[in-house]
Short mmCIF file of C-alpha atoms and ligand atoms in Angstrom, two decimals:
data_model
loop_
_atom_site.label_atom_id
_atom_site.label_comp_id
_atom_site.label_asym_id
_atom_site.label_seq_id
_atom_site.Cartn_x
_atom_site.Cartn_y
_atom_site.Cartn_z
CA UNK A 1 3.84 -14.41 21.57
CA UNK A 2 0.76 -15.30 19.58
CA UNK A 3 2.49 -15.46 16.45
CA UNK A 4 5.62 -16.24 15.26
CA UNK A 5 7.89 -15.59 12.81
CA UNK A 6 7.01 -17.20 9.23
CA UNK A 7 9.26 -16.82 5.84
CA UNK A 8 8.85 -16.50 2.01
CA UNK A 9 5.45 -15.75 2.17
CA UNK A 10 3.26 -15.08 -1.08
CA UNK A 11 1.91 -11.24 -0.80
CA UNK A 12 -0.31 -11.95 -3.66
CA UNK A 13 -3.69 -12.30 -1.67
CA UNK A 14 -2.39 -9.71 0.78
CA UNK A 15 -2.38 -6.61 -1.94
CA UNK A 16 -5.22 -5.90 -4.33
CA UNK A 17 -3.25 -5.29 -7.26
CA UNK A 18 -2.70 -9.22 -6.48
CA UNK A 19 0.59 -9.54 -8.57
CA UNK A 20 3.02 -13.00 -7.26
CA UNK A 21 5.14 -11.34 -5.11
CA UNK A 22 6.96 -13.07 -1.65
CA UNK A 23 7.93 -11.68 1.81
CA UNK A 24 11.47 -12.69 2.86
CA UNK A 25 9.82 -12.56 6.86
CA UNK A 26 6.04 -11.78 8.20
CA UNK A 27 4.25 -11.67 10.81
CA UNK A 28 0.62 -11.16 12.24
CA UNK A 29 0.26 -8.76 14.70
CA UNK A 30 -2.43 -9.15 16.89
CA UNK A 31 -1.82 -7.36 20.04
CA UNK A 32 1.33 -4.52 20.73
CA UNK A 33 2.71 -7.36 22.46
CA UNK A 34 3.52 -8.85 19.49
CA UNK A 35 5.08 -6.17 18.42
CA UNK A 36 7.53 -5.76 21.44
CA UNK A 37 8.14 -9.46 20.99
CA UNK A 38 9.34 -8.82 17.48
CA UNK A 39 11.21 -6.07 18.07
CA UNK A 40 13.27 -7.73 21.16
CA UNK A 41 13.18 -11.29 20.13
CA UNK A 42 14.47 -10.73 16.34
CA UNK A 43 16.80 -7.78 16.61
CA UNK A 44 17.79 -9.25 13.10
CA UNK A 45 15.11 -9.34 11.24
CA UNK A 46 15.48 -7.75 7.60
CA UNK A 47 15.15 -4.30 6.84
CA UNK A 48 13.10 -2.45 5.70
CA UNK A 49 10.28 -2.96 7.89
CA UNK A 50 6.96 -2.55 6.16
CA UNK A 51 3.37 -2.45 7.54
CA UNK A 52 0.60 -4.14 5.32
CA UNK A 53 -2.67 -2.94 6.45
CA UNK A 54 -5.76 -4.08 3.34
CA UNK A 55 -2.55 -3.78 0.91
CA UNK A 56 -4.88 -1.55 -1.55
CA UNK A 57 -2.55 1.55 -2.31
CA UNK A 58 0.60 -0.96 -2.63
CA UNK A 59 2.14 -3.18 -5.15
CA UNK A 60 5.25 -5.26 -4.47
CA UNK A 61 8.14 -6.14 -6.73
CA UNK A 62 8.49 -9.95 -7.05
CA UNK A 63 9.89 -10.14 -4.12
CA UNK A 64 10.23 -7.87 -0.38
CA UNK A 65 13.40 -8.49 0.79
CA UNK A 66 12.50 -6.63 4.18
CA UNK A 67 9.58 -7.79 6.96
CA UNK A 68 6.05 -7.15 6.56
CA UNK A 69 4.10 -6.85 9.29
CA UNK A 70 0.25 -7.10 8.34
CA UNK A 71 -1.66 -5.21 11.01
CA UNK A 72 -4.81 -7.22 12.48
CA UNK A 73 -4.93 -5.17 15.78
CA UNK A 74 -8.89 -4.92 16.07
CA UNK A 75 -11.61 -3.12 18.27
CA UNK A 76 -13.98 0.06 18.51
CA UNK A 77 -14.76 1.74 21.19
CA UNK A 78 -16.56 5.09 22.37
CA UNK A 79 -14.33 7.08 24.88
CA UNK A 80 -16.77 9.76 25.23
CA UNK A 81 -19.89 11.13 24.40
CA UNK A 82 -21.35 14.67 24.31
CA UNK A 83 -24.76 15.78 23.33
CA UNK A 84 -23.51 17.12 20.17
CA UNK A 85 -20.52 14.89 19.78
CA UNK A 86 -18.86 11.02 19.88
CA UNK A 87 -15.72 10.46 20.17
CA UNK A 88 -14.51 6.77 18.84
CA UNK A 89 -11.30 4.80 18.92
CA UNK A 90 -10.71 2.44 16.87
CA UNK A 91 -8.08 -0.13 16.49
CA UNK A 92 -5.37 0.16 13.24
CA UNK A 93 -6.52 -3.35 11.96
CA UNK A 94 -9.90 -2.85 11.51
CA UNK A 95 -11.81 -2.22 7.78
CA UNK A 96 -12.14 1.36 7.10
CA UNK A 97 -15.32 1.11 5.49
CA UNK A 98 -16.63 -1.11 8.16
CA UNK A 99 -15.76 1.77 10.37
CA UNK A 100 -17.83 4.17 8.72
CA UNK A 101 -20.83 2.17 8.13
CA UNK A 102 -21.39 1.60 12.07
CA UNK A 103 -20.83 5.21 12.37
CA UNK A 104 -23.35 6.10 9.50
CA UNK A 105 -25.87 3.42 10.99
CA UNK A 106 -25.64 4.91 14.91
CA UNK A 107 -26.32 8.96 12.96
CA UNK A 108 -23.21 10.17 13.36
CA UNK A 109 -21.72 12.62 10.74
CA UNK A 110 -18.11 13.13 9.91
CA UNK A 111 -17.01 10.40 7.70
CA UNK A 112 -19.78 9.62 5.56
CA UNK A 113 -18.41 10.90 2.52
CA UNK A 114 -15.56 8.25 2.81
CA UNK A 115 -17.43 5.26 2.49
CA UNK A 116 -16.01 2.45 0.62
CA UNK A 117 -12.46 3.47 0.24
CA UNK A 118 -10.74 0.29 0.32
CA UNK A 119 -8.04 -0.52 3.48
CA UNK A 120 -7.66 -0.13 7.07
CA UNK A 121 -8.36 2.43 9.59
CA UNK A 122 -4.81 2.22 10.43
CA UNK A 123 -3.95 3.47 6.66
CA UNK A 124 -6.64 6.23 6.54
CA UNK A 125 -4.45 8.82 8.45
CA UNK A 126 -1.33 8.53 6.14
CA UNK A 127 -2.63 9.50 3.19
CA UNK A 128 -5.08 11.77 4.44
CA UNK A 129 -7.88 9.75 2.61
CA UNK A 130 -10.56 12.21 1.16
CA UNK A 131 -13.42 12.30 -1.43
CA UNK A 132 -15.91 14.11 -1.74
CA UNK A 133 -15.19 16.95 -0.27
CA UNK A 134 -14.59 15.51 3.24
CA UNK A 135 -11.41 14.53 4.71
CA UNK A 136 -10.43 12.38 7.61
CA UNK A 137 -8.15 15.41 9.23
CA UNK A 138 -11.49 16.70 10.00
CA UNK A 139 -12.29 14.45 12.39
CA UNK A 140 -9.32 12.66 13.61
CA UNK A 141 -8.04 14.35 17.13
CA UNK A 142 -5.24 11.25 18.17
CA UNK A 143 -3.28 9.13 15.79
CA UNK A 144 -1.07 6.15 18.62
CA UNK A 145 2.03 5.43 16.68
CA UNK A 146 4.39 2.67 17.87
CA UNK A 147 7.73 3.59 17.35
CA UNK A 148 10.03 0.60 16.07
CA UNK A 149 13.24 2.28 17.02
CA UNK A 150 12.19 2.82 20.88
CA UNK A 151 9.52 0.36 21.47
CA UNK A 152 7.61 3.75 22.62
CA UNK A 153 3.70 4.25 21.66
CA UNK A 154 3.38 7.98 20.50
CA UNK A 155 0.20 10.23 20.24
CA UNK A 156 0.32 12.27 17.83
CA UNK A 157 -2.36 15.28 18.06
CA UNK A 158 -4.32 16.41 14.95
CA UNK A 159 -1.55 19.20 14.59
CA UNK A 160 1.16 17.15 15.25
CA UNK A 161 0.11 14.74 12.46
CA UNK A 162 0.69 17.37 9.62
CA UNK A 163 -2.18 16.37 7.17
CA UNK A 164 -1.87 18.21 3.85
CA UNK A 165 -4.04 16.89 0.75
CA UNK A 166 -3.26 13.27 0.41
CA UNK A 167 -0.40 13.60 2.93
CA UNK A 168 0.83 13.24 6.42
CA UNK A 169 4.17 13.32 8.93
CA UNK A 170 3.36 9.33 8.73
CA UNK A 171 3.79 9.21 4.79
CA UNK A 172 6.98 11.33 5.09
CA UNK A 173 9.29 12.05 7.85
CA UNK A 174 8.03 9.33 9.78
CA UNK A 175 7.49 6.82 6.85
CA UNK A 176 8.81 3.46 7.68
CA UNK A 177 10.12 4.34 10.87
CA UNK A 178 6.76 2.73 13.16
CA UNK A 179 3.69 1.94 13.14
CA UNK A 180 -0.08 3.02 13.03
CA UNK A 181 -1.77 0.91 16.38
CA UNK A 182 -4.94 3.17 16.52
CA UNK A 183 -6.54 6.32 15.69
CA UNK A 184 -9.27 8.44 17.95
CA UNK A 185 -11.74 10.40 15.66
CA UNK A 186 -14.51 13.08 16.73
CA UNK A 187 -17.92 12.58 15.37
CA UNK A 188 -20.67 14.90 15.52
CA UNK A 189 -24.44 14.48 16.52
CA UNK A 190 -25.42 17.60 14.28
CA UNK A 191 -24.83 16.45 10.50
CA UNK A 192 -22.86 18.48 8.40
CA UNK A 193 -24.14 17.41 5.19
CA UNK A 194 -21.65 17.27 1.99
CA UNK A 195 -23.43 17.85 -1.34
CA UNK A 196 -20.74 20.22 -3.27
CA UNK A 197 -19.43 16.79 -6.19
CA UNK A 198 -21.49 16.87 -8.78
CA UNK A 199 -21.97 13.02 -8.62
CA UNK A 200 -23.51 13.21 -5.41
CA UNK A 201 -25.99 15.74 -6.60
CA UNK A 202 -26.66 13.80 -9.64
CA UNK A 203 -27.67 10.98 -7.61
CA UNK A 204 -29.61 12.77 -5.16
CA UNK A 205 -31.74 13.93 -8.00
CA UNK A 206 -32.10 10.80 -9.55
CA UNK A 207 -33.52 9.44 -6.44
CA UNK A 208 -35.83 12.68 -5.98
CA UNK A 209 -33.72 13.28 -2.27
CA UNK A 210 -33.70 17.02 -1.60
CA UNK A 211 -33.00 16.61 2.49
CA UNK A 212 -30.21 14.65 2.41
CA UNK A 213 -29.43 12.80 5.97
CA UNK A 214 -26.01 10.88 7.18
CA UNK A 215 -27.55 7.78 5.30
CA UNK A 216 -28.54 9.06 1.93
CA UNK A 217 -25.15 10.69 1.67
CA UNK A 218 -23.70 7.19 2.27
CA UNK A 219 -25.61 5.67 0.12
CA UNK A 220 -24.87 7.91 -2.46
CA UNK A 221 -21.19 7.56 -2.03
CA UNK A 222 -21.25 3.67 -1.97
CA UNK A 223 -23.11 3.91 -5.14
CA UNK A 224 -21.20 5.76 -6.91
CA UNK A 225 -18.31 4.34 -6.46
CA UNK A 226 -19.83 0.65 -7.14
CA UNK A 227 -20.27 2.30 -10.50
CA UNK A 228 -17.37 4.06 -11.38
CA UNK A 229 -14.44 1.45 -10.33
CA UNK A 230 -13.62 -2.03 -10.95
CA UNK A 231 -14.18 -4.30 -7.91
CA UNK A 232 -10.67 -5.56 -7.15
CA UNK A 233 -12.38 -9.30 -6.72
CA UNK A 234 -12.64 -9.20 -10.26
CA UNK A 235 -9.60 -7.63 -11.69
CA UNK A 236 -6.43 -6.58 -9.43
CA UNK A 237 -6.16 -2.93 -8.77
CA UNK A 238 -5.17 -0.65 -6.29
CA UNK A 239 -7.71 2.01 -6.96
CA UNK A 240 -6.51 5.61 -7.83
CA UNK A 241 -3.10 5.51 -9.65
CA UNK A 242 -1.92 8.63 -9.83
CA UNK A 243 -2.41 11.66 -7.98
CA UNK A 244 -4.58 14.59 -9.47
CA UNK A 245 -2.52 17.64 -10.10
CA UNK A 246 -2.61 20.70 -9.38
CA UNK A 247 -1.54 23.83 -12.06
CA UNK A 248 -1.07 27.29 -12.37
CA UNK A 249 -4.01 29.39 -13.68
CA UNK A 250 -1.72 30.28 -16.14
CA UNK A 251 -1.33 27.05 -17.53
CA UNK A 252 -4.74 26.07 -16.91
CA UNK A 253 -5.62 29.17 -19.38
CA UNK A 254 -3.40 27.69 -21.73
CA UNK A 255 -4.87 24.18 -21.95
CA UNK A 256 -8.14 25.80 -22.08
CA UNK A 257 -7.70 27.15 -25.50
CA UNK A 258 -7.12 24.18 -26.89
CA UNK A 259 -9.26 21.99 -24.43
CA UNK A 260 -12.28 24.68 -23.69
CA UNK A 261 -14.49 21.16 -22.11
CA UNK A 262 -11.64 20.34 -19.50
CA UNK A 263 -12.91 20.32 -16.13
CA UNK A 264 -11.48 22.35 -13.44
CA UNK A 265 -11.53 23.03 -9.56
CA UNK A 266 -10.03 26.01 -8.05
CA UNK A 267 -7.37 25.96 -4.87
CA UNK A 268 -6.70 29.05 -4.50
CA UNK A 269 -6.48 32.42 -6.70
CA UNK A 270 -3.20 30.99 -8.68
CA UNK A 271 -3.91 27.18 -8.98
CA UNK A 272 -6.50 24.91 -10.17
CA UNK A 273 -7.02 20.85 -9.99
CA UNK A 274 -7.76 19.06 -12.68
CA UNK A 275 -8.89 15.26 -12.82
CA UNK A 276 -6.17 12.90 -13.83
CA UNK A 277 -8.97 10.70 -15.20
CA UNK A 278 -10.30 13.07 -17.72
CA UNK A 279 -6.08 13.77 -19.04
CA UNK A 280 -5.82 9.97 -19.34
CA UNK A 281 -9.21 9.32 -21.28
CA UNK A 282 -8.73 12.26 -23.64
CA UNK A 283 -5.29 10.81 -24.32
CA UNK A 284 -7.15 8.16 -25.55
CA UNK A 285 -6.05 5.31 -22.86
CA UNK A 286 -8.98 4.38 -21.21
CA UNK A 287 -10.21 0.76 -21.97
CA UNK A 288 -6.68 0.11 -23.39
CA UNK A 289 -4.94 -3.22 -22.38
CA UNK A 290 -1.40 -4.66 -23.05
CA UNK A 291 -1.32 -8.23 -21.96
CA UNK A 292 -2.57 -8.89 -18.25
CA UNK A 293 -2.70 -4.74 -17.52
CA UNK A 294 -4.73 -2.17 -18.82
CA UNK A 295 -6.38 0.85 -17.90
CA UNK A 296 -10.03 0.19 -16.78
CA UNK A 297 -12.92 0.78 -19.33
CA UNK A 298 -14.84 2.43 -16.29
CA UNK A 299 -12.52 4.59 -15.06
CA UNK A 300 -9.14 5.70 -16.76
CA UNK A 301 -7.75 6.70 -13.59
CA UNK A 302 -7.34 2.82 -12.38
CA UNK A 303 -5.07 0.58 -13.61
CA UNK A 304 -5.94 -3.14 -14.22
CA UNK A 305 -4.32 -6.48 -13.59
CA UNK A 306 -6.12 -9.15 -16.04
CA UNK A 307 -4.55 -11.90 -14.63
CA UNK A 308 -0.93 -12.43 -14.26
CA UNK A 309 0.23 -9.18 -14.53
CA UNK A 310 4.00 -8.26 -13.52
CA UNK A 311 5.06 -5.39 -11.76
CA UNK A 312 7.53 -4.62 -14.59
CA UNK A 313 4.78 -4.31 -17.12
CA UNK A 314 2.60 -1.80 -14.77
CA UNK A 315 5.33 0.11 -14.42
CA UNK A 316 6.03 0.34 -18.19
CA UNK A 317 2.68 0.97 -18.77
CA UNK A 318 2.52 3.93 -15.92
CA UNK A 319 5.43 5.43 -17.29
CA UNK A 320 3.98 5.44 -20.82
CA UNK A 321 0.67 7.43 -19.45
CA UNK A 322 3.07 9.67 -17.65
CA UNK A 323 5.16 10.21 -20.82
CA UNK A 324 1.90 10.70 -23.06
CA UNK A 325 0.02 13.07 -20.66
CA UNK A 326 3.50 15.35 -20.22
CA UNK A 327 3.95 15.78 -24.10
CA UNK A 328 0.05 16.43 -24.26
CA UNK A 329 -0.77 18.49 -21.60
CA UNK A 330 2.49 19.46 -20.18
CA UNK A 331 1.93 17.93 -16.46
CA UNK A 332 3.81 15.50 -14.72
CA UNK A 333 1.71 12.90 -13.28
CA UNK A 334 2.74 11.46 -9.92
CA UNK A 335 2.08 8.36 -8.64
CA UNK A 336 -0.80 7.95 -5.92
CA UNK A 337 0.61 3.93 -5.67
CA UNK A 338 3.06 2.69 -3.63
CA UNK A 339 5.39 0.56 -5.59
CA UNK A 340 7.64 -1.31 -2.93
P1 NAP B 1 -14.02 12.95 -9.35
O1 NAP B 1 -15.17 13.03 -8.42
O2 NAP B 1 -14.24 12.66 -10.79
O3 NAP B 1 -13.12 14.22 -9.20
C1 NAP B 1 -11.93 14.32 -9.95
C2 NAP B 1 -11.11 15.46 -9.40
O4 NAP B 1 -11.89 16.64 -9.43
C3 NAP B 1 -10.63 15.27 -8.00
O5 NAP B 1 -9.36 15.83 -7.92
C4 NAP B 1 -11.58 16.08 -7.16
O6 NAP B 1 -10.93 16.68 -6.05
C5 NAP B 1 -11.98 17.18 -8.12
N1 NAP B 1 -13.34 17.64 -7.88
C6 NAP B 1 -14.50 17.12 -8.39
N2 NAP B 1 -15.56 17.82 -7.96
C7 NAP B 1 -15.08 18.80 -7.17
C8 NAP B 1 -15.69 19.83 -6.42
N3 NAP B 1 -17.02 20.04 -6.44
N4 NAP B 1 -14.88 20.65 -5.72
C9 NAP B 1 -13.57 20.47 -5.68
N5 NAP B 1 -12.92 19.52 -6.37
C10 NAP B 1 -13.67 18.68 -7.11
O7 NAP B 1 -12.94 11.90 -8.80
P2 NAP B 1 -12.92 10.34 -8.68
O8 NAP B 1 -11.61 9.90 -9.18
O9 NAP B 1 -14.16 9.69 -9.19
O10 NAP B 1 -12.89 10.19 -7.10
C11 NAP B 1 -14.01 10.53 -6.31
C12 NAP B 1 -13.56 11.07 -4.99
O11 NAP B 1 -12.84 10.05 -4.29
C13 NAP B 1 -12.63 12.26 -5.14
O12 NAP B 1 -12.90 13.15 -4.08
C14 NAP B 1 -11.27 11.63 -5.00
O13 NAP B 1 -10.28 12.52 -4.52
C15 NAP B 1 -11.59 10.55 -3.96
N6 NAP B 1 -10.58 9.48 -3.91
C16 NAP B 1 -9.76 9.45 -2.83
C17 NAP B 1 -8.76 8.51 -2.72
C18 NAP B 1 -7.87 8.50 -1.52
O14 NAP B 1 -8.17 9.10 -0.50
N7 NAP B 1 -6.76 7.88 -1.63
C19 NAP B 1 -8.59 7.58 -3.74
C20 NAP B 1 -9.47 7.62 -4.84
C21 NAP B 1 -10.45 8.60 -4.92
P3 NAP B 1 -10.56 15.90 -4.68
O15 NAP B 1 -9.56 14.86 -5.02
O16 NAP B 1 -10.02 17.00 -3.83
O17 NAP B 1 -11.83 15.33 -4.16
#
């Protein structure tokens, strides 16, 4: 084993909403060996069992009285090539974003739109990650999942993984149960370019592009989001907070009346998404701070930690926004972070 077994370990450089927060066990895992070592050498390790991967859609309670296991399994690799298509495997511990600027850089189109989410390749599947009118179900075609009950390495097919919008199998019935080792994704030579977020346009015209390639998009992306939300190496966060909801036309019809400006994106014939972070500024919350947490001044739909923020207090303050936006607009937001 490559790694042993460490206890009380601080979490607070291990999560970007970097509140103090300690693991009661940890360990690195750096090959699936490690893993089997765990699992047969410390049948008695605490549950739950979590996996950290960039720890950027997670904030702890003071302290995890379970075992984290932060994922640093690492490699890409092509295991096949087409004319028209690549098809890539890459290792659960790499950098997402690292990921999809080698992909961007070698032509390939498929992820491009996802650049600069924050976490691990490992993490993209369970949520489903998506922006900009791509998702990763697209492309992924295997997801190897290590089952901690077993010892067994599944592989789950694209099917089999159950993707829905910001959701998987992995984020439900098979939440906390294993472990993301690696996921295959299919890349194609023959771009299939993403312009339909009004951001992206914007820039595109800014910058006079009217043949977008694989690169612009990226660039686009990356600088858009550089804009928009607080680099978590300044101030803690954890990105989106909550989830943006979906309505009935009905109700949709309703707000309009009194909100004709609010923006709006159909589903399907009976429901429409609206964006959380344009319920959360008209409430009047963006830029507002109580002690070490606030709601960024850039984008309402990102929560802040200032300093020494507790998890307490975020919570409070979550739960306030929820309260405010269900009296105002009648919808219950949901949480997009994982509070453990
Ligand atoms: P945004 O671009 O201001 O969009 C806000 C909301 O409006 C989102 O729900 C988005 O849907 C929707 N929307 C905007 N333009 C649309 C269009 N042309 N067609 C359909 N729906 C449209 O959102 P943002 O907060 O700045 O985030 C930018 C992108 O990054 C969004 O796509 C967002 O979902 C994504 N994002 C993903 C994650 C994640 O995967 N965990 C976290 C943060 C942000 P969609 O959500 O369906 O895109």
């Amino acid at each position: 084993m490559t790694h042993y077994l460490k206890k009380n370990i601080p979490l607070q450089a291990l999560h970007t909403f970097g509140v103090e927060a300690f693991a009661e066990y940890y360990f690195d895992i750096h090959t699936l060996e490690d893993l089997d070592t765990i699992l047969r050498n410390y049948p008695e390790i605490p549950k739950p069992v979590l996996c950290l991967g960039g720890g950027s859609n997670i904030i702890f309670r003071q302290h995890y009285a379970g075992t984290v296991l932060a994922m640093r399994l690492m490699g890409i690799s092509i295991i096949e090539e087409t004319d028209d298509t690549v098809t890539v495997r890459c290792a659960a511990g790499e950098q997402w974003h690292s990921l999809v600027e080698w992909t961007v850089n070698q032509g390939w189109s498929g992820i491009e739109n996802l650049a600069l989410i924050p976490g691990t390749c490992g993490a993209a599947p369970i949520q489903n990650i998506g922006a900009y009118g791509m998702e990763i179900k697209e492309t992924i075609i295997a997801v190897e999942w290590y089952d901690f009950a077993s010892g067994q390495k599944n592989i789950f097919t694209n099917e089999q993984c159950h993707f829905e919008y910001r959701d998987s199998i992995f984020k439900k019935e098979l939440a906390n149960k294993g472990i993301i080792t690696a996921i295959t994704l299919q890349l194609s030579k023959k771009p299939d370019i993403r312009t339909s977020y009004a951001d992206i346009r914007r820039i595109l015209e800014e910058k006079h592009i009217t043949e977008p390639t694989v690169r612009t998009i990226f660039d686009a992306v990356v600088e858009i989001r550089t804009r928009k939300l607080p680099d978590p190496k300044e101030y803690g966060n954890a990105g989106s907070f909550f989830k943006n909801p979906v309505i009935s036309i009905e109700h949709f019809r309703h707000l309009q009346q009194s909100y004709p400006e609010i923006p709006h994106y159909p589903i399907d014939d009976i429901t429409v998404k609206v964006p959380t972070g344009w319920l959360i500024e008209k409430a009047g919350w963006k830029g507002f701070r109580r002690g070490d947490i606030g709601v960024s001044p850039k984008q309402a739909l990102v929560l802040i930690n200032y300093g020494k923020a507790h998890t307490e207090e975020i919570i409070a303050l979550s739960n306030d926004i929820v309260q405010d936006i269900q009296q105002r607009f009648s919808i219950t937001l949901e949480r997009e972070v994982s509070i453990i």
